[in-house]
Short mmCIF file of C-alpha atoms in Angstrom, two decimals:
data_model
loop_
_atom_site.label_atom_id
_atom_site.label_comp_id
_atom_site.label_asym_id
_atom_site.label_seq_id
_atom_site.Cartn_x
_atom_site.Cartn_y
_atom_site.Cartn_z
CA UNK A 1 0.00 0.00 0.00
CA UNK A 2 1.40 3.21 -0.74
CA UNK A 3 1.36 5.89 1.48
CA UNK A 4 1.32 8.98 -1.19
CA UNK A 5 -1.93 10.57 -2.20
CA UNK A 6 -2.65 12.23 -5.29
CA UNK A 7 -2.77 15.91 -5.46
CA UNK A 8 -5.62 16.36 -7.48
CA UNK A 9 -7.82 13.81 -4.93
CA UNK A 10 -7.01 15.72 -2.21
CA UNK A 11 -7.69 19.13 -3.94
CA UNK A 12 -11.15 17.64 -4.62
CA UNK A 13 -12.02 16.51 -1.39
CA UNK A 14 -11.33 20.22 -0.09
CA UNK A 15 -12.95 21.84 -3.03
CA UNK A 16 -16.16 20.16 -2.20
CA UNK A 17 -16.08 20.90 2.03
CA UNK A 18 -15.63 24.40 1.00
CA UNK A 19 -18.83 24.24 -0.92
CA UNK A 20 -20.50 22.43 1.69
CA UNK A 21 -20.48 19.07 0.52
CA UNK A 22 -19.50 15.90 2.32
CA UNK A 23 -16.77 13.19 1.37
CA UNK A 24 -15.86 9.66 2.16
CA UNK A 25 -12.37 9.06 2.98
CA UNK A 26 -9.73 7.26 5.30
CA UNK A 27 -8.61 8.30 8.40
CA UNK A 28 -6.10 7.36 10.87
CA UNK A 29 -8.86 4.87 12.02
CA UNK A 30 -11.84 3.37 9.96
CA UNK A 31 -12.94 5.32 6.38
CA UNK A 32 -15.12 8.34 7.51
CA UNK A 33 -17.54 10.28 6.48
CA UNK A 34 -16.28 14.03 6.83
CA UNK A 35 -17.26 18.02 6.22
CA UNK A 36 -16.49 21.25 7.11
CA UNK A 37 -17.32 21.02 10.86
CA UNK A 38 -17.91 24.91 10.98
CA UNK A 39 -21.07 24.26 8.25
CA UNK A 40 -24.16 23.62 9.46
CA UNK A 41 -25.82 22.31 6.78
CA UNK A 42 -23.27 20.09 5.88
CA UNK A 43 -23.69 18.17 9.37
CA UNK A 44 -26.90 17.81 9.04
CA UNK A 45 -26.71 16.29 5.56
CA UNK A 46 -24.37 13.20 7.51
CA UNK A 47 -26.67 12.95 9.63
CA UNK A 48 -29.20 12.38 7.38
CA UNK A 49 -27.04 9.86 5.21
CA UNK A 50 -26.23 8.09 8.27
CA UNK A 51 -30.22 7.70 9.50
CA UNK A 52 -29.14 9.17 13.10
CA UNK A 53 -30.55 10.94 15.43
CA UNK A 54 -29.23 14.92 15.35
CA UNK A 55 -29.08 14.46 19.21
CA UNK A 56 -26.08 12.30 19.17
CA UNK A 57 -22.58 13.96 18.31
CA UNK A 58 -20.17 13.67 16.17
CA UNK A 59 -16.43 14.20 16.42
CA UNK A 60 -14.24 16.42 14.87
CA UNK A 61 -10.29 15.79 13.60
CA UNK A 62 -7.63 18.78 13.76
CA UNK A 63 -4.07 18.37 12.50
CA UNK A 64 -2.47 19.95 15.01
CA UNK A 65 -2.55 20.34 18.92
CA UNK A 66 -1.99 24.09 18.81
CA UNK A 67 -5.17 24.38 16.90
CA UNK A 68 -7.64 22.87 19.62
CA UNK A 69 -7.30 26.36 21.48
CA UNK A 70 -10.05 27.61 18.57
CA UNK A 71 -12.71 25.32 19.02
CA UNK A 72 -12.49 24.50 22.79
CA UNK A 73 -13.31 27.23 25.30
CA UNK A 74 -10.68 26.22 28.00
CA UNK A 75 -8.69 22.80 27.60
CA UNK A 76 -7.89 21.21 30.91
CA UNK A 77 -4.35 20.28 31.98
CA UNK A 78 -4.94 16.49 31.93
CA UNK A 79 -5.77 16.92 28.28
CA UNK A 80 -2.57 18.23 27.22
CA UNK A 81 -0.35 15.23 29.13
CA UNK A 82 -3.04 12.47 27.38
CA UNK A 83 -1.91 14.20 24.17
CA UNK A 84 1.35 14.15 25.21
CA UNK A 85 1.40 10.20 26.19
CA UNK A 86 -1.11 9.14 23.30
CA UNK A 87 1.48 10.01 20.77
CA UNK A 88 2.81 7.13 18.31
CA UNK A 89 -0.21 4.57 20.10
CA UNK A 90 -3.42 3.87 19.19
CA UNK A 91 -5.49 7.39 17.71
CA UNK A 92 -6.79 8.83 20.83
CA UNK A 93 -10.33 10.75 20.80
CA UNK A 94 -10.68 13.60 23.75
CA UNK A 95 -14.57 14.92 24.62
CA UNK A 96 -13.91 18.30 25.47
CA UNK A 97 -16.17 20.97 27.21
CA UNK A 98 -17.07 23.67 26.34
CA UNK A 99 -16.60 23.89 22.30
CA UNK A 100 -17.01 26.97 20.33
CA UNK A 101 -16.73 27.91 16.61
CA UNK A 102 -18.33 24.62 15.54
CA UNK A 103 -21.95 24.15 13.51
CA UNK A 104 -23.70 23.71 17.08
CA UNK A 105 -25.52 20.71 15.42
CA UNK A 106 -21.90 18.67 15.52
CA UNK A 107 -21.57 19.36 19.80
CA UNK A 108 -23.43 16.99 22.52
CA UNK A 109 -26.42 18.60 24.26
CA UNK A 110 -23.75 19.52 26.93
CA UNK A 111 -21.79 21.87 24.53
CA UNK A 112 -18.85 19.30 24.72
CA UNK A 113 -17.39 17.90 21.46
CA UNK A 114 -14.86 15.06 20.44
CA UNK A 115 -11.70 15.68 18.83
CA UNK A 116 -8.68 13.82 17.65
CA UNK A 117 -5.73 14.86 16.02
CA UNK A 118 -4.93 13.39 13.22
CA UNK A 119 -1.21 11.86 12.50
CA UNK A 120 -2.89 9.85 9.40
CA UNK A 121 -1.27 11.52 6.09
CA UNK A 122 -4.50 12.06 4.22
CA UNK A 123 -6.51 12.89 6.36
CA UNK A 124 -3.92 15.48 7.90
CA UNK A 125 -3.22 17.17 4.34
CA UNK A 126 -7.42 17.34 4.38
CA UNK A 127 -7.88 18.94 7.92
CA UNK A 128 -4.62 21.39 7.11
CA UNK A 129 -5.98 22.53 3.38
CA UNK A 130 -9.35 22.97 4.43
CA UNK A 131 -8.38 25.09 7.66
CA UNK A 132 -11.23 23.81 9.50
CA UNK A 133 -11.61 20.89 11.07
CA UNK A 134 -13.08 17.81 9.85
CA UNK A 135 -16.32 15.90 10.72
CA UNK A 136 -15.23 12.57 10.66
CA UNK A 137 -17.72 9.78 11.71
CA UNK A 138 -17.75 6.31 10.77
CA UNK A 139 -18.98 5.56 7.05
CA UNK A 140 -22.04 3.27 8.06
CA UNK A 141 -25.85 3.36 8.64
CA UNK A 142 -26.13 4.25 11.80
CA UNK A 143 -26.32 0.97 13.87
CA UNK A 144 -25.16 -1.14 10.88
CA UNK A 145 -21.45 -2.51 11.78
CA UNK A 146 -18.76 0.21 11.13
CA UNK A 147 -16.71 -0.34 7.45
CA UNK A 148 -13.35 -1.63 8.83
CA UNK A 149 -11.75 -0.36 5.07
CA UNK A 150 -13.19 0.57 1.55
CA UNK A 151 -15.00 -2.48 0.50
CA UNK A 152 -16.93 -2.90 3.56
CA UNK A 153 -18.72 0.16 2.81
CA UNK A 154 -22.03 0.29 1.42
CA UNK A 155 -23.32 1.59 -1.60
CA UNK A 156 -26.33 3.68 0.30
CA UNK A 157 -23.13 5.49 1.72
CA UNK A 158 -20.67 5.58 -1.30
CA UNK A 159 -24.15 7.37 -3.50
CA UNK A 160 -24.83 9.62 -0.62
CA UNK A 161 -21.33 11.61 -0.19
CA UNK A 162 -20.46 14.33 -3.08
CA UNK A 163 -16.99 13.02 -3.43
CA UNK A 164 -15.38 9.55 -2.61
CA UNK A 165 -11.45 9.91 -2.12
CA UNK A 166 -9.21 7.59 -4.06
CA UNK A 167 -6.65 7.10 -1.67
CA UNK A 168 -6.44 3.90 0.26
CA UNK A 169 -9.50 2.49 -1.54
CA UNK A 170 -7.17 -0.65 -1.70
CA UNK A 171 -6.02 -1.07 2.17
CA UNK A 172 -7.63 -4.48 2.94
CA UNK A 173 -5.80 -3.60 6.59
CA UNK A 174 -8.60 -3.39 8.65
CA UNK A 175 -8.41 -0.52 11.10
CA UNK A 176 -9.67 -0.08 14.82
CA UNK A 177 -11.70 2.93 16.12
CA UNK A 178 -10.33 5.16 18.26
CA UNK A 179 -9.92 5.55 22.21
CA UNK A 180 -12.24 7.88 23.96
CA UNK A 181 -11.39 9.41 26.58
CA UNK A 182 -14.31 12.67 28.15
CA UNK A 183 -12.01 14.91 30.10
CA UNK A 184 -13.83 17.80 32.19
CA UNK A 185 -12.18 21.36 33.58
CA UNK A 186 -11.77 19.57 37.24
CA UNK A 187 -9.37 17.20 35.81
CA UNK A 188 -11.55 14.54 36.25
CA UNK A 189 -11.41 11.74 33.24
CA UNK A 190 -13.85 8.78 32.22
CA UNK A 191 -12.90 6.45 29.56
CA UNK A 192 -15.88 6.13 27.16
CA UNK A 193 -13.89 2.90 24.79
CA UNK A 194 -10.45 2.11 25.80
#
């Protein structure tokens, strides 16, 4: 499997999330589906695809650390050393409080959102062109099994999205979901999926 992209793919992909569309590509876990996660109306068109409830959240990925300080109101200190130990190990997810500068249809009735940075080439180069971050939620029916790569997806999903990214399409490696960890201001932590 090769780890270069095409150019032209990922132009695409951020062509359409700038014009509100929604896209199916790979992440550093399981193929997602994915928007602008500032846009609204984009959100709600996942949701939609994905037959889910618009009271259930969705998280977000950022390519960078330093960038978390724009969506999240205050970021406790125990989220910074996860960060810090999570590196080069299994993609770690963090529920934040208190998110801001997000389509409020993405956050959890408590304001809080999920995000993960992203070490995963593609989808890094995706989250860094678009400068916004990334809806990225598994690319299933909601309460169907999750697509562990490509060919596990169905073709309800693959019609629904404006643009399917080429790269990867031939990883038969399956990939894991993430960790999720919900981290509050206190310091306090609960582990959601190890």
């Amino acid at each position: 499997m090769s780890l270069r992209y095409e150019k032209e793919d990922l132009q695409e992909a951020i062509r359409v999330m700038r014009e509100g569309g929604i896209i199916l590509y790979p992440t550093d876990t399981v193929w997602g589906i994915g928007c602008d996660a500032t846009n609204a109306e984009a959100v709600r068109r996942i949701f939609q695809l994905k037959q889910r409830e618009d009271s259930k959240s969705m998280l977000v990925l950022l390519d960078a650390p330093g960038k978390l300080q724009g969506y999240v109101q205050e970021i406790p200190e125990i989220a910074w050393q996860l960060l810090e130990v999570s590196e080069g190990t299994k993609p770690m997810t963090i529920i934040y409080p208190g998110a801001k500068n997000l389509a409020e249809n993405l956050l959890a009735e408590d304001g809080s959102v999920g995000i993960r940075i992203t070490e995963e080439v593609f989808s890094k180069a995706l989250c860094s062109g678009l400068k916004h971050p990334i809806v990225s939620t598994s690319a299933n029916i909601s309460g169907q099994p999750g697509a562990r790569f490509y060919n596990e997806i169905s073709d309800e999903i693959r019609r629904g999205v404006d643009y399917v990214c080429h790269f990867r399409q031939d990883d038969t490696e399956p990939k894991q979901p993430s960790s999720i960890i919900k981290v509050e201001l206190d310091g306090r932590i609960r582990v959601i999926r190890p």
